[in-house]
mmCIF file of C-alpha atoms in Angstrom:
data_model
loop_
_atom_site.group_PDB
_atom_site.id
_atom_site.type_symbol
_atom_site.label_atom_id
_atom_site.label_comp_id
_atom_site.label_asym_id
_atom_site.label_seq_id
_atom_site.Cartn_x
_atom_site.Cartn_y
_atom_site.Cartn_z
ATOM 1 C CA UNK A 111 103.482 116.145 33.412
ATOM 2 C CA UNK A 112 101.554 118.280 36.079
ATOM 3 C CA UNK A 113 100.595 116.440 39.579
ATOM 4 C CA UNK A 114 97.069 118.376 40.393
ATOM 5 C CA UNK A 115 95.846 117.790 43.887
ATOM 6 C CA UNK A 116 92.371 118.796 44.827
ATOM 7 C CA UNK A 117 90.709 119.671 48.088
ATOM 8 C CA UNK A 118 87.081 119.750 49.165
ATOM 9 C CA UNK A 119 87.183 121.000 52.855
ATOM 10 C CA UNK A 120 89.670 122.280 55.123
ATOM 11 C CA UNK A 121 89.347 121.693 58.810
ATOM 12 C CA UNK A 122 86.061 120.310 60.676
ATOM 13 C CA UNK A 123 82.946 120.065 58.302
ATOM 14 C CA UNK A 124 79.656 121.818 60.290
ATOM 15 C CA UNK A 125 77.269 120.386 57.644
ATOM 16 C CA UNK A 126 77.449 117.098 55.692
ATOM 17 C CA UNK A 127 75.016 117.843 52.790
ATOM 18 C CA UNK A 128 75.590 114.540 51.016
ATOM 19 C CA UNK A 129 76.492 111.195 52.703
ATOM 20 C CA UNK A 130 80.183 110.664 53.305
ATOM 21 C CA UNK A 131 81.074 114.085 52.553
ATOM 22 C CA UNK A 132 83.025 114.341 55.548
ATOM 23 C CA UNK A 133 85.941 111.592 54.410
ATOM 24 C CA UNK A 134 86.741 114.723 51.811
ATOM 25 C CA UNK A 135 87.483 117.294 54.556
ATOM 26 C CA UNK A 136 91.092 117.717 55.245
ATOM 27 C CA UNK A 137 92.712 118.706 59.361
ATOM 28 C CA UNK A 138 93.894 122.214 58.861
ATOM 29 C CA UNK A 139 96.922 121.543 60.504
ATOM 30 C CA UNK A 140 97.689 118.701 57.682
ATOM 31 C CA UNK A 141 96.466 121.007 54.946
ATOM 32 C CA UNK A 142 99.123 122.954 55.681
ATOM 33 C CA UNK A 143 102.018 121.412 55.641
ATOM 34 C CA UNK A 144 100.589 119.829 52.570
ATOM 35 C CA UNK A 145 100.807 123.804 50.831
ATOM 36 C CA UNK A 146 104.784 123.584 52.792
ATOM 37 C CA UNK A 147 105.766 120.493 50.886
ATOM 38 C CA UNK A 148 104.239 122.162 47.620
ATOM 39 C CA UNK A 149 105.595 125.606 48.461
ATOM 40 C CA UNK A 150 108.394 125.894 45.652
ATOM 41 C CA UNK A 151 107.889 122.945 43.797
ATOM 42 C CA UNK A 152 107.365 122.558 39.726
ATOM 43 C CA UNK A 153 105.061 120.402 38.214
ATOM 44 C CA UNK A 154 102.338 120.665 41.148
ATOM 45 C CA UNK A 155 98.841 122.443 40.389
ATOM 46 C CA UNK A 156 96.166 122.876 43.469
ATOM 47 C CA UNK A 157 92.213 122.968 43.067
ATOM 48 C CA UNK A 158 89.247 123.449 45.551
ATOM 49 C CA UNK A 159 85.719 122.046 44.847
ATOM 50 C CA UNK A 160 82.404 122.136 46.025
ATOM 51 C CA UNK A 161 82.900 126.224 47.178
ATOM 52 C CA UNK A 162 83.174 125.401 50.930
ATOM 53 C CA UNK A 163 83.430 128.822 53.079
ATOM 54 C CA UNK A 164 87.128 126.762 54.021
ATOM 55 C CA UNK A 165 88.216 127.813 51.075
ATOM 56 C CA UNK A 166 88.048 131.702 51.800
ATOM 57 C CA UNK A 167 88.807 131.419 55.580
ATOM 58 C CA UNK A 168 91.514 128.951 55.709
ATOM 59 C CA UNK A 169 92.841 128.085 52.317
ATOM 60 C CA UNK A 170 93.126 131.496 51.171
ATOM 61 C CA UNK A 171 95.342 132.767 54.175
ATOM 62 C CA UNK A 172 97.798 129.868 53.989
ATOM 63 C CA UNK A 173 98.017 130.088 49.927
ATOM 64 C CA UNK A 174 98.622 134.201 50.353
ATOM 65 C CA UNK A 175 101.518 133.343 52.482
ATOM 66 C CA UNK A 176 103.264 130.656 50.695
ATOM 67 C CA UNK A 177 102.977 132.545 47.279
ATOM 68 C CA UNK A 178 100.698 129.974 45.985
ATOM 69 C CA UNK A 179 97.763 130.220 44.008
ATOM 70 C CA UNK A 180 94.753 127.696 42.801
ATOM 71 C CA UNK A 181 91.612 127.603 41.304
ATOM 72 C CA UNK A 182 88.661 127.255 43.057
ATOM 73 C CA UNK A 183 85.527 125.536 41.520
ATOM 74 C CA UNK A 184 82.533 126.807 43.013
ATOM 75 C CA UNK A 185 79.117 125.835 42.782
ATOM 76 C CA UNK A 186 76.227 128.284 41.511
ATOM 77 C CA UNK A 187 73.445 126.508 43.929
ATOM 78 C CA UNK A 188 75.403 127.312 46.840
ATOM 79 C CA UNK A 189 76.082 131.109 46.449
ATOM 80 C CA UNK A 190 73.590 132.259 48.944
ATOM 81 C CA UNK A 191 74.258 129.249 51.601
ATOM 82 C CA UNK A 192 76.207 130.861 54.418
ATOM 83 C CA UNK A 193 78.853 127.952 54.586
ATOM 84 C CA UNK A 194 79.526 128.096 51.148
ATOM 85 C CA UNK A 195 81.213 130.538 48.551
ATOM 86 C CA UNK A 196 79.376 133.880 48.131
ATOM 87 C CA UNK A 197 79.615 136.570 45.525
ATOM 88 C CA UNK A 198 82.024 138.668 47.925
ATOM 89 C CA UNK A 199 84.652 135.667 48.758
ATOM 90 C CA UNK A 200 84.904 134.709 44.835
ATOM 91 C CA UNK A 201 85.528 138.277 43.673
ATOM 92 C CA UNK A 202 88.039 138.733 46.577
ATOM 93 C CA UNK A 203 89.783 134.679 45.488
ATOM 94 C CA UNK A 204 89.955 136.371 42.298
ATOM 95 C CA UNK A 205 91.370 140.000 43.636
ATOM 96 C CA UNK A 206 94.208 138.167 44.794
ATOM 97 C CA UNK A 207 95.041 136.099 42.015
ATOM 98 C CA UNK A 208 93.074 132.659 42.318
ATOM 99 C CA UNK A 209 90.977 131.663 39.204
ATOM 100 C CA UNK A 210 87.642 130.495 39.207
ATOM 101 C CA UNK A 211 85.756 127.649 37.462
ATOM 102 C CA UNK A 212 82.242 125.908 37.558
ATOM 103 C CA UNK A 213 81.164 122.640 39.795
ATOM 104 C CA UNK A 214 77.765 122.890 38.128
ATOM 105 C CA UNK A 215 74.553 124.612 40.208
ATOM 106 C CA UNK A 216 73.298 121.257 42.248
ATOM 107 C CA UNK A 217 76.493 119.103 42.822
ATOM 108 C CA UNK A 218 74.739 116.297 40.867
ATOM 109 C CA UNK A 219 76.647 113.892 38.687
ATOM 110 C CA UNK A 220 76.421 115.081 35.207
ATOM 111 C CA UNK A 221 76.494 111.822 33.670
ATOM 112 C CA UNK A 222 72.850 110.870 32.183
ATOM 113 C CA UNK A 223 71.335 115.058 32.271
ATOM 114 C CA UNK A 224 68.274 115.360 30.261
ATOM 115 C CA UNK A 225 68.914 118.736 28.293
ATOM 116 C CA UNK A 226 67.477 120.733 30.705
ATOM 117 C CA UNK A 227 69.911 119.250 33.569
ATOM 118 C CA UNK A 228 72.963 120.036 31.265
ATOM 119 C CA UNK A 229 71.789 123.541 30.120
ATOM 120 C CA UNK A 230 71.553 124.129 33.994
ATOM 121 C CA UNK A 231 74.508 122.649 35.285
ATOM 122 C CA UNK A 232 77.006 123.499 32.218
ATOM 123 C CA UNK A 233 75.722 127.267 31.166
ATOM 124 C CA UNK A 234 73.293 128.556 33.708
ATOM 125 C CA UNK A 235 75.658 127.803 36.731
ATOM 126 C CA UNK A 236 79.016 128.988 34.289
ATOM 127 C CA UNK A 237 76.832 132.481 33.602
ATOM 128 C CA UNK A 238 75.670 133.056 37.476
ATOM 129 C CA UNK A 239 79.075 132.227 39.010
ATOM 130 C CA UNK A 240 80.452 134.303 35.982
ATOM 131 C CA UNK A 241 78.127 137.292 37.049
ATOM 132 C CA UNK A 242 78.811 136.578 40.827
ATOM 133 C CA UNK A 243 82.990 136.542 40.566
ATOM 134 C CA UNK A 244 83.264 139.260 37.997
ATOM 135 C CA UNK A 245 85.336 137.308 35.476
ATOM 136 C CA UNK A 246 85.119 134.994 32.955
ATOM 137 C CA UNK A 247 85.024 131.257 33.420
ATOM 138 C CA UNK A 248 86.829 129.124 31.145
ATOM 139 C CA UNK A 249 87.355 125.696 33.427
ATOM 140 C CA UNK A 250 84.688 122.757 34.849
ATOM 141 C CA UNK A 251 85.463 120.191 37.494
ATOM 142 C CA UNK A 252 83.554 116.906 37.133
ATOM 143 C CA UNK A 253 81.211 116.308 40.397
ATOM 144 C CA UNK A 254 81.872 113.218 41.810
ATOM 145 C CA UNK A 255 83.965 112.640 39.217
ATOM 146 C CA UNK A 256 81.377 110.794 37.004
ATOM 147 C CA UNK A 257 81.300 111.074 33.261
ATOM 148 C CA UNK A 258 81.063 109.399 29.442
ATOM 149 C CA UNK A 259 81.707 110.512 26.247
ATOM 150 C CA UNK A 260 78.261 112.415 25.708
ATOM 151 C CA UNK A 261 79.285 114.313 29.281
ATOM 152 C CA UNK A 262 82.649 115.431 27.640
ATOM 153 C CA UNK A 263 80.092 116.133 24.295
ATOM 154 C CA UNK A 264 78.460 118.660 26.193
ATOM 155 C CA UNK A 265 81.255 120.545 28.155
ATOM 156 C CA UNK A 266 82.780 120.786 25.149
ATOM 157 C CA UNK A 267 79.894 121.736 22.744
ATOM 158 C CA UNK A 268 79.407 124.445 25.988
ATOM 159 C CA UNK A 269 82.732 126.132 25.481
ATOM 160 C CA UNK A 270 84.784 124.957 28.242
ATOM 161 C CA UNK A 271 88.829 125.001 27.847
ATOM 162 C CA UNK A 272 89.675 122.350 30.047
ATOM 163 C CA UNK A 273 87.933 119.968 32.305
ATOM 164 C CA UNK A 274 89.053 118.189 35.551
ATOM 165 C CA UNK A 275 88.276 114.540 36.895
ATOM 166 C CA UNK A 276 89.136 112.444 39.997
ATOM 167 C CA UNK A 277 90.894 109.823 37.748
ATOM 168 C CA UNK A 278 94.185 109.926 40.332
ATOM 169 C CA UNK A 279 97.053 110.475 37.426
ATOM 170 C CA UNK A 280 99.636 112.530 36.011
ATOM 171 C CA UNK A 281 98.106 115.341 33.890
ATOM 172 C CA UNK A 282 99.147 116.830 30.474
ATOM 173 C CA UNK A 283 98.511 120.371 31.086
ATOM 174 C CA UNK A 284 97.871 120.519 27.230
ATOM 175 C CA UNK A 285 95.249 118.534 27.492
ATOM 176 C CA UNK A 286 91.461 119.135 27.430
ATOM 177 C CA UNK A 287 90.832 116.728 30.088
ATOM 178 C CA UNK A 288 92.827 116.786 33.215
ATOM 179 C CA UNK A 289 92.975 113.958 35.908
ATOM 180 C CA UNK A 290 93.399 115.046 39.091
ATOM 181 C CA UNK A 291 94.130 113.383 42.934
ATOM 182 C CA UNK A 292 91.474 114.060 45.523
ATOM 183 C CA UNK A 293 92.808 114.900 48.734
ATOM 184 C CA UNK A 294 90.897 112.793 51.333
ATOM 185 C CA UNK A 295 90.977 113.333 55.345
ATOM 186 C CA UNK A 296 93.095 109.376 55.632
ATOM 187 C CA UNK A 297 95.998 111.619 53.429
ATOM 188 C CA UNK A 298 99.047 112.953 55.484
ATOM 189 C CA UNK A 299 101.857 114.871 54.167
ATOM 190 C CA UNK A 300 103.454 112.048 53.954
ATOM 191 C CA UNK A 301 100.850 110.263 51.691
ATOM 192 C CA UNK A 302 100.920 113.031 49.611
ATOM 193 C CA UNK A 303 104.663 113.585 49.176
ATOM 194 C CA UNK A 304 104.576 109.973 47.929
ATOM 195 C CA UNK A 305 102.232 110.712 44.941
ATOM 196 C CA UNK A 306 104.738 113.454 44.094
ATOM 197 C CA UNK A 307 107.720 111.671 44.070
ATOM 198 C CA UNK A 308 106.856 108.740 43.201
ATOM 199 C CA UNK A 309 106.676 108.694 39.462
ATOM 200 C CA UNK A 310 104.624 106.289 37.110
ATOM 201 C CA UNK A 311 103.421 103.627 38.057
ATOM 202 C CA UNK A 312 101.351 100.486 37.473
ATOM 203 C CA UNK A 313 98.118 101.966 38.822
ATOM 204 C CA UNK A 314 98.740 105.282 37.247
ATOM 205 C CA UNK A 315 98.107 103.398 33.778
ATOM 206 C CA UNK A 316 95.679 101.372 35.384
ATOM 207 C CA UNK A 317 93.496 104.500 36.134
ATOM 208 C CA UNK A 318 94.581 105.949 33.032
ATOM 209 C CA UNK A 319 92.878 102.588 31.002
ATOM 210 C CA UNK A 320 89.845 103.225 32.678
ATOM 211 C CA UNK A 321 89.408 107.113 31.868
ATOM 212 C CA UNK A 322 89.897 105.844 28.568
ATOM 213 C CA UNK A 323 86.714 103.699 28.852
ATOM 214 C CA UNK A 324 84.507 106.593 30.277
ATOM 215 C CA UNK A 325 85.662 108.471 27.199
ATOM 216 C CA UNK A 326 84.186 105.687 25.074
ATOM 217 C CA UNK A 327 80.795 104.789 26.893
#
């Protein structure tokens, strides 16, 4: 099993676009020595969502040196906002070795899309960002980590290898669907070094039980 911990923002957010956006942004200096507990370690996978300029100008420094690497889900409505992920930061993510998936164009939930909303957010965004980072893109990251069973229907009827949730438990990295813990600014090295050592537990099936009901809505 595969602890995957994902980040939204690294160090002080300029912009909140979306209310309460800024309880996702993580202190540089505790980002950090987040990547030095991880440095070395099995079993641990790192993500980035949203496609926050953080990303290229902090994360990507720190995960150079530490010999890390990640995949960074960008959004296609943000390429041409100056605080976000452009064309030229996702081609050079990818130049040194960091893969890149699809957060959809708008950051909207994709639970409920008419077909027009899903055609947007699960191909159109997919093909720009494709066209933007000069590679293919295989993986999707749930915004706000909403979804039912016609949401999965979709992604998968869309192609996509694997998808990624907010559902806070251990992973199967064979899987199609791929919980993941968010990263919030409360979490301290500490915090997090106490999700990866601290094995199952009770609210790790807990969580798990309720995925399993968002599969069957």
């Amino acid at each position: 099993m595969t602890i995957h911990l994902c980040f939204h923002g690294i160090g002080t957010i300029r912009t909140e676009r979306e209310p309460g956006e800024a309880r996702y942004w993580v202190a540089e200096d505790e980002f950090l020595r987040i990547l030095d507990l991880v440095q070395g370690r099995d079993g641990v996978e790192l993500s980035f969502d949203d496609g926050n300029r953080s990303d290229a100008e902090i994360a990507l420094p720190a995960l150079i040196e530490r010999e890390l690497d990640a995949t960074f889900f960008a959004l296609a409505g943000r390429l041409h906002d100056p605080l976000s992920l452009d064309r030229d930061t996702l081609r050079l993510l990818r130049a040194w070795g960091m893969r890149i998936g699809s957060h959809g164009w708008d950051h909207v939930p994709w639970r409920g899309l008419d077909e027009e909303g899903a055609r947007r957010e699960f191909v159109d965004a997919r093909t720009a960002l494709e066209e933007a980072s000069g590679g293919r893109i295989r993986h999707a990251a749930l915004p706000l980590g909403r979804y039912d069973r016609a949401t999965l229907r979709r992604l998968r009827d869309a192609g996509y290898r694997a998808v990624f949730t907010s559902d806070r438990f251990p992973a199967n990295d064979s899987a199609w669907l791929r919980p993941r813990y968010s990263v919030t600014a409360t979490d301290t090295a500490e915090s997090v070094l106490r999700i990866l050592d601290g094995g199952p537990r009770i609210d790790d099936a807990v969580r798990l039980g309720k995925s399993l009901v968002k599969r069957m809505r």
